[in-house]
Coordinates of C-alpha atoms in Angstrom, one line a residue:
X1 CA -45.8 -12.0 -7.2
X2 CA -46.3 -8.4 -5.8
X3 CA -43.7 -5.6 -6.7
X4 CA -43.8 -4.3 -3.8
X5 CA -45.2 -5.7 0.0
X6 CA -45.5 -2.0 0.8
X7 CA -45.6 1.2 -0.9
X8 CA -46.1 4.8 0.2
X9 CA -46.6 7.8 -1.3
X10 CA -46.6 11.2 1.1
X11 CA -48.5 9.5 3.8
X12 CA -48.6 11.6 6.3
X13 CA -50.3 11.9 10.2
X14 CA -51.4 14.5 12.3
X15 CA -52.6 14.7 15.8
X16 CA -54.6 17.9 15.9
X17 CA -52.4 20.1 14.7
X18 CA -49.0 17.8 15.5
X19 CA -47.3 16.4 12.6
X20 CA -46.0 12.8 14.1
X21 CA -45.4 11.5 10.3
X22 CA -44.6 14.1 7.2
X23 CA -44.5 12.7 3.7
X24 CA -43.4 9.0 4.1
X25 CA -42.4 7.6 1.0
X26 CA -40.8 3.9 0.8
X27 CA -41.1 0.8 -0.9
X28 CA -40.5 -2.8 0.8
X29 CA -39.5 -5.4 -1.3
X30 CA -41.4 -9.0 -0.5
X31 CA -38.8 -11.4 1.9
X32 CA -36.9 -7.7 2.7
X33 CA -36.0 -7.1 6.1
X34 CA -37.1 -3.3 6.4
X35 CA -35.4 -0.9 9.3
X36 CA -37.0 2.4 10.6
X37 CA -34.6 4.0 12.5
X38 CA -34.7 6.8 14.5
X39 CA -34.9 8.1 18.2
X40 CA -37.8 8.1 20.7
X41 CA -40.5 10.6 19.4
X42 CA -39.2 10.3 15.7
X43 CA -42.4 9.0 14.1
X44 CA -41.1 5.3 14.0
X45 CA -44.3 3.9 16.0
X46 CA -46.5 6.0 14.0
X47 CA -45.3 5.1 11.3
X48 CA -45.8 1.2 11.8
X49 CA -49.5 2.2 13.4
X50 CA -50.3 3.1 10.0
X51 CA -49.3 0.6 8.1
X52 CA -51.1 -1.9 10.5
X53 CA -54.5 -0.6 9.9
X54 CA -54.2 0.7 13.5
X55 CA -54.3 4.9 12.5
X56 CA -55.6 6.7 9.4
X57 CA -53.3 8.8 7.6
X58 CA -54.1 12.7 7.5
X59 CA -53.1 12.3 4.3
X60 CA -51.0 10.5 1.3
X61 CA -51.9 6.5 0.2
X62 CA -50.4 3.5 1.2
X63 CA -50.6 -0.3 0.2
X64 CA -49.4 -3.2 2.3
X65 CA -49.5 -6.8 0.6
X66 CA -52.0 -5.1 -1.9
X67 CA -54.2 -3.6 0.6
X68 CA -55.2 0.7 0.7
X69 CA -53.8 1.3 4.0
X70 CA -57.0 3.7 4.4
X71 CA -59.7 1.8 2.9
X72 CA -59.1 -2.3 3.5
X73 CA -56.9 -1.9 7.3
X74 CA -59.4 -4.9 8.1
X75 CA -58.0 -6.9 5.2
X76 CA -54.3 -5.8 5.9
X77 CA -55.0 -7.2 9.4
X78 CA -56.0 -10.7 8.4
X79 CA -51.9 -11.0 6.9
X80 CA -50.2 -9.4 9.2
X81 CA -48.4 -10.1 12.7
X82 CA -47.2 -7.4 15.0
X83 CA -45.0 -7.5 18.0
X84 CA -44.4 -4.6 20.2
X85 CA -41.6 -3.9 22.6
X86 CA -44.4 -4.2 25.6
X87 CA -44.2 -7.6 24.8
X88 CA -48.2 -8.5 24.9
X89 CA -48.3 -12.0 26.8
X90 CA -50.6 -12.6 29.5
X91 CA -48.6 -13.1 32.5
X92 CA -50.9 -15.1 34.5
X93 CA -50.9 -17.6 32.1
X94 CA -48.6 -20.2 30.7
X95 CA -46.6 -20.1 27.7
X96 CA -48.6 -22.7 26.2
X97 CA -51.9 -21.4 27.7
X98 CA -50.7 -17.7 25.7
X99 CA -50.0 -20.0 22.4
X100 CA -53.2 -21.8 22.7
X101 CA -55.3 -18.8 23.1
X102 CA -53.4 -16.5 19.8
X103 CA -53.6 -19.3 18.3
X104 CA -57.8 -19.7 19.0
X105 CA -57.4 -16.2 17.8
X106 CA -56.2 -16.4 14.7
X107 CA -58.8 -18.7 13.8
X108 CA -56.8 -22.5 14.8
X109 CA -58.8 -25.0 15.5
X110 CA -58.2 -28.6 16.7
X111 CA -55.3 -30.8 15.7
X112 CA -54.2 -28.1 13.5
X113 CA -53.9 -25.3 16.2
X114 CA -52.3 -27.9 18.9
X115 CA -49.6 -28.6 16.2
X116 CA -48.6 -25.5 15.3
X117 CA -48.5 -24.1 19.0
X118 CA -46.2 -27.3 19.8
X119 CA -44.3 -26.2 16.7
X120 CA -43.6 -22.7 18.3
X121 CA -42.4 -24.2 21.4
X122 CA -39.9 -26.1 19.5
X123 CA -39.1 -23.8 17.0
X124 CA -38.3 -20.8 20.1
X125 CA -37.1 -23.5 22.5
X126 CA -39.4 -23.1 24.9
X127 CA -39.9 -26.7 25.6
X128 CA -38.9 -26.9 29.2
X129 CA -40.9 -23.3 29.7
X130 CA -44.0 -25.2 28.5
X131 CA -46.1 -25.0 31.6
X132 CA -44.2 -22.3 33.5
X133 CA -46.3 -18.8 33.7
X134 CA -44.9 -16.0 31.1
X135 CA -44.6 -13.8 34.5
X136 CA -41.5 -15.9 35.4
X137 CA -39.9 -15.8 32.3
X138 CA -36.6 -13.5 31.8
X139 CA -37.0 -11.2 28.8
X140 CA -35.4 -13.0 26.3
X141 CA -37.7 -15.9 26.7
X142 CA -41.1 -13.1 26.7
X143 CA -39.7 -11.9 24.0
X144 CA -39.4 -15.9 22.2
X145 CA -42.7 -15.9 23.3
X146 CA -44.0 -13.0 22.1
X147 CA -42.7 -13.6 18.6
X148 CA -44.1 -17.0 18.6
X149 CA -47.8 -15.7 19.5
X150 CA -47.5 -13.1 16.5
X151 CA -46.1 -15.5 13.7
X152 CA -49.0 -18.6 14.8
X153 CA -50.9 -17.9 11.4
X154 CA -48.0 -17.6 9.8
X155 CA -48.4 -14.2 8.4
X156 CA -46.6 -12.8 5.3
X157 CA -45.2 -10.0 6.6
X158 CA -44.3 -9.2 10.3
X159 CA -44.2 -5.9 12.0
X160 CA -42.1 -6.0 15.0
X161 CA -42.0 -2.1 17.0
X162 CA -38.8 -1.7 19.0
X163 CA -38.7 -5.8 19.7
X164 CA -35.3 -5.5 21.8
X165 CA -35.6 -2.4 23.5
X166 CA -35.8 -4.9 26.9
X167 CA -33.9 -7.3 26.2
X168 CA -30.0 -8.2 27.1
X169 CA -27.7 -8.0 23.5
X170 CA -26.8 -12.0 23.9
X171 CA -31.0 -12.1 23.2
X172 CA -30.9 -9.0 20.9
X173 CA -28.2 -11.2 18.8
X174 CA -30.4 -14.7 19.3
X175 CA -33.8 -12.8 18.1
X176 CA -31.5 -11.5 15.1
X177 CA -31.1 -14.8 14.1
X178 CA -34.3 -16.4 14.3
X179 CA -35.5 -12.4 12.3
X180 CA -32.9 -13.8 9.8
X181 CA -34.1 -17.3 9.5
X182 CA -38.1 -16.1 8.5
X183 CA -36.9 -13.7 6.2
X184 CA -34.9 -16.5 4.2
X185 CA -38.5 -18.3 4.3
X186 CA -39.7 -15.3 2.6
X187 CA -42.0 -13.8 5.6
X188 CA -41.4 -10.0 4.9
X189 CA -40.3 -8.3 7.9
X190 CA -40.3 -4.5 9.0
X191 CA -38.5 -3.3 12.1
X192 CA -38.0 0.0 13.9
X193 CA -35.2 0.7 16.6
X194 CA -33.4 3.3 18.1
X195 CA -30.5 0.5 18.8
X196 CA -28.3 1.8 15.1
X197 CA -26.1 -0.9 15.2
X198 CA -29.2 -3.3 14.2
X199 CA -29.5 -1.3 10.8
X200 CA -26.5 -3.8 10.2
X201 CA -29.4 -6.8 10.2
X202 CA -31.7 -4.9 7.7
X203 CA -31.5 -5.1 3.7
X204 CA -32.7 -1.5 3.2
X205 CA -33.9 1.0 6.1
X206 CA -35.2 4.7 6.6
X207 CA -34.1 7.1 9.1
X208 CA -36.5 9.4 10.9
X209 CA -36.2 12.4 12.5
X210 CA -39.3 14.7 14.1
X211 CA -41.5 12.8 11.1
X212 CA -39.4 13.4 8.7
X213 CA -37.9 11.2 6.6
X214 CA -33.7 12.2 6.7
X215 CA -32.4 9.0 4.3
X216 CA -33.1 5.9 3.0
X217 CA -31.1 3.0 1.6
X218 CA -29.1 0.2 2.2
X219 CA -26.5 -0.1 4.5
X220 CA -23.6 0.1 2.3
X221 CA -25.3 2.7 0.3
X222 CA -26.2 5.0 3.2
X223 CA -22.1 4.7 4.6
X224 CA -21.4 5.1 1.1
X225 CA -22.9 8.3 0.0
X226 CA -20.7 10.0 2.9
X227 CA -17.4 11.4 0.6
X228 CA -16.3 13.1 3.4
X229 CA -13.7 10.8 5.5
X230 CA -14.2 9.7 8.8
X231 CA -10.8 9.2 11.0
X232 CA -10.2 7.7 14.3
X233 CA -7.6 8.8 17.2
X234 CA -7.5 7.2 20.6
X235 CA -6.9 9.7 23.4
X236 CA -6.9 9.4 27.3
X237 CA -8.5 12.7 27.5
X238 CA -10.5 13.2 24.6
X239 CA -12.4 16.3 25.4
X240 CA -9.5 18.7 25.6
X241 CA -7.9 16.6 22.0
X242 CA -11.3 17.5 20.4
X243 CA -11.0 21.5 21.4
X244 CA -7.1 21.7 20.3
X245 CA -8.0 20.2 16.9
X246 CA -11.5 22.4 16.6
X247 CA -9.1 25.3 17.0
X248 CA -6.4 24.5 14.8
X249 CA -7.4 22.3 11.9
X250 CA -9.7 22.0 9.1
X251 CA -12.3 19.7 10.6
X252 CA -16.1 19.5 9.5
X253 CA -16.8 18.2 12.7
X254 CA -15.0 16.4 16.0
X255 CA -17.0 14.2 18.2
X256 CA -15.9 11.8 21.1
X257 CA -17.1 7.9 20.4
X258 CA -16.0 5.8 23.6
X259 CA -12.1 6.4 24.5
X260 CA -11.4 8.2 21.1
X261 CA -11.8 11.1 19.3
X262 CA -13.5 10.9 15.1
X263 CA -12.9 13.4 12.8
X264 CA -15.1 14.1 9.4
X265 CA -12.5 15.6 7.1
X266 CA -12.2 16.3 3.1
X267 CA -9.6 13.8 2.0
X268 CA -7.5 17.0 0.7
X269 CA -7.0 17.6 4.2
X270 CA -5.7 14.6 5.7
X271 CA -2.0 16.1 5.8
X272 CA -3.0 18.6 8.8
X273 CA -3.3 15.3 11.1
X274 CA 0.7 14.8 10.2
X275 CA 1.5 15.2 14.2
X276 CA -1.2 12.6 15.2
X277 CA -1.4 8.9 15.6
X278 CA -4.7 8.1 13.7
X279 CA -6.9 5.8 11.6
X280 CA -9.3 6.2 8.2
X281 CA -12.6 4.2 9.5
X282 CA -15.7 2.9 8.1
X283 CA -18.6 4.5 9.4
X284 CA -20.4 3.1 11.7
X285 CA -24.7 3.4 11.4
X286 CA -24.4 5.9 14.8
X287 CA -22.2 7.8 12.4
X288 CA -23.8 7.7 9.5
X289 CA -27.5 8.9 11.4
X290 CA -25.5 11.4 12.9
X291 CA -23.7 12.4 9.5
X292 CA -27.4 12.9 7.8
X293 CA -29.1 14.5 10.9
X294 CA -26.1 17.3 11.0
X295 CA -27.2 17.5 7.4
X296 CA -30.9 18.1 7.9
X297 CA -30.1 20.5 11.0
X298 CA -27.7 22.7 8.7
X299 CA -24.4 21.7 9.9
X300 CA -21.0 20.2 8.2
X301 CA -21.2 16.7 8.9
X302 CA -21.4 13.7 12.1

């Protein structure tokens, strides 16, 4: 068995003289479920585009499931699926009509490809969608779909770029499952987003930020590595708590999360927030993105 389903060393890409992706370095362990986080324009897409085959880097190397991401992008194609956040069905035709022909792509023929498209249908249950056109469908049932059409050949590893940006979150949470359920029958999976609370889902994940790589780790690791502590206070009118405490007490930063008010702080310092009603938290992934972009940018903290 492989070490690693991907591996990267420096790979970089360029657009003229535009840097979209600057040194990417990371390692995807076979049956992970891999995150790249980041917002829009951050290099996640490119990233991904890469590693399919689809772009040649400018410069650094690459292998996915063995493969030179420069030199065999033909043979990395053959193993790979890839679902985009466009979603690509055709809407004119049905969703077994969209199964039959990926499925006639992807090189399944007779008995074998009718089986594994009615398998798909079960598996995403679509049955009672069967013969309705993918035009009606509501986005959570495209996006079923869309997944089934890239996992036909049952490829061992699965790109899936932004797969829930259109989706409600009672679908985000059902596609999370199903993610789950190929990953635990060892189908590698790599994901990007811009949604942070799905970095809960991944095992290990990388944030970007304008191309650049700003962390990279687990979950726990990544809220881990923040000593600094994180505190909570509920306030009716946050804005004007968040200026009195700027002004008056040793915060590394103050920043307003829904109807409260979160504090980074050195633990030496707790004792200023005597006069306040408040709460030591675990960070959120918002805060922990947040946390390591203030870092990159020069500043304290969140």
């Amino acid at each position: 068995m492989m070490e690693y389903a991907i591996e990267t060393r420096d790979l970089t890409c360029k657009f003229g003289n535009f840097t979209a992706v600057d040194k990417l370095n990371i390692r995807v362990a076979p049956g992970q479920i891999y995150g790249f986080l980041g917002s829009n324009g951050s290099g996640k897409s490119t990233s991904i585009r890469m590693l399919c085959g689809l772009l040649k880097p400018a410069a650094g190397s690459g292998t996915v499931l063995g493969y030179d991401v420069e030199t065999q992008a033909e043979k990395i194609k053959e193993h790979i699926g890839y679902m985009s956040q466009k979603f690509s069905l055709y809407l004119d035709l049905t969703v077994f009509e969209n199964l039959d022909f990926y499925a006639g792509m992807y090189g399944l023929r007779g008995a074998e490809k009718l089986a594994r498209v009615n398998e798909m249908i079960a598996e995403m249950q679509l049955e009672n969608k069967r013969d309705a056109l993918s035009a009606t469908l509501s986005g959570g049932l495209k996006q079923r779909l869309a997944l089934a059409c890239a996992i036909l050949h049952k490829p061992r590893l699965l790109f899936l770029d932004e797969p829930t940006s259109a989706v409600d979150p009672i679908s985000r949470r059902s596609f999370w499952q199903i993610i789950h359920g190929l990953a635990l029958g060892g189908t590698t999976m790599v994901v990007t987003t811009h949604f942070m609370e799905e970095a809960e889902h991944c095992d290990e994940m990388v944030f970007l930020d304008a191309g650049k790589m700003v962390a990279q780790g687990s979950p726990k690791a990544l809220k881990d590595s923040i000593k600094e502590v994180l505190v909570s206070i509920a306030s009716d009118d946050s804005i004007k708590l968040r200026d009195e405490i700027r002004r008056s007490l040793p915060v590394l930063d103050a920043y307003i999360f829904g109807r409260e008010l979160r504090l980074l702080m050195r633990r030496e310092d707790l004792g200023a927030l005597a006069g306040y009603a408040y709460n030591v938290i675990e960070p959120s992934m918002e805060d922990v993105f947040s946390y390591y972009l203030d870092k990159r940018k020069g500043g304290g903290g969140v």
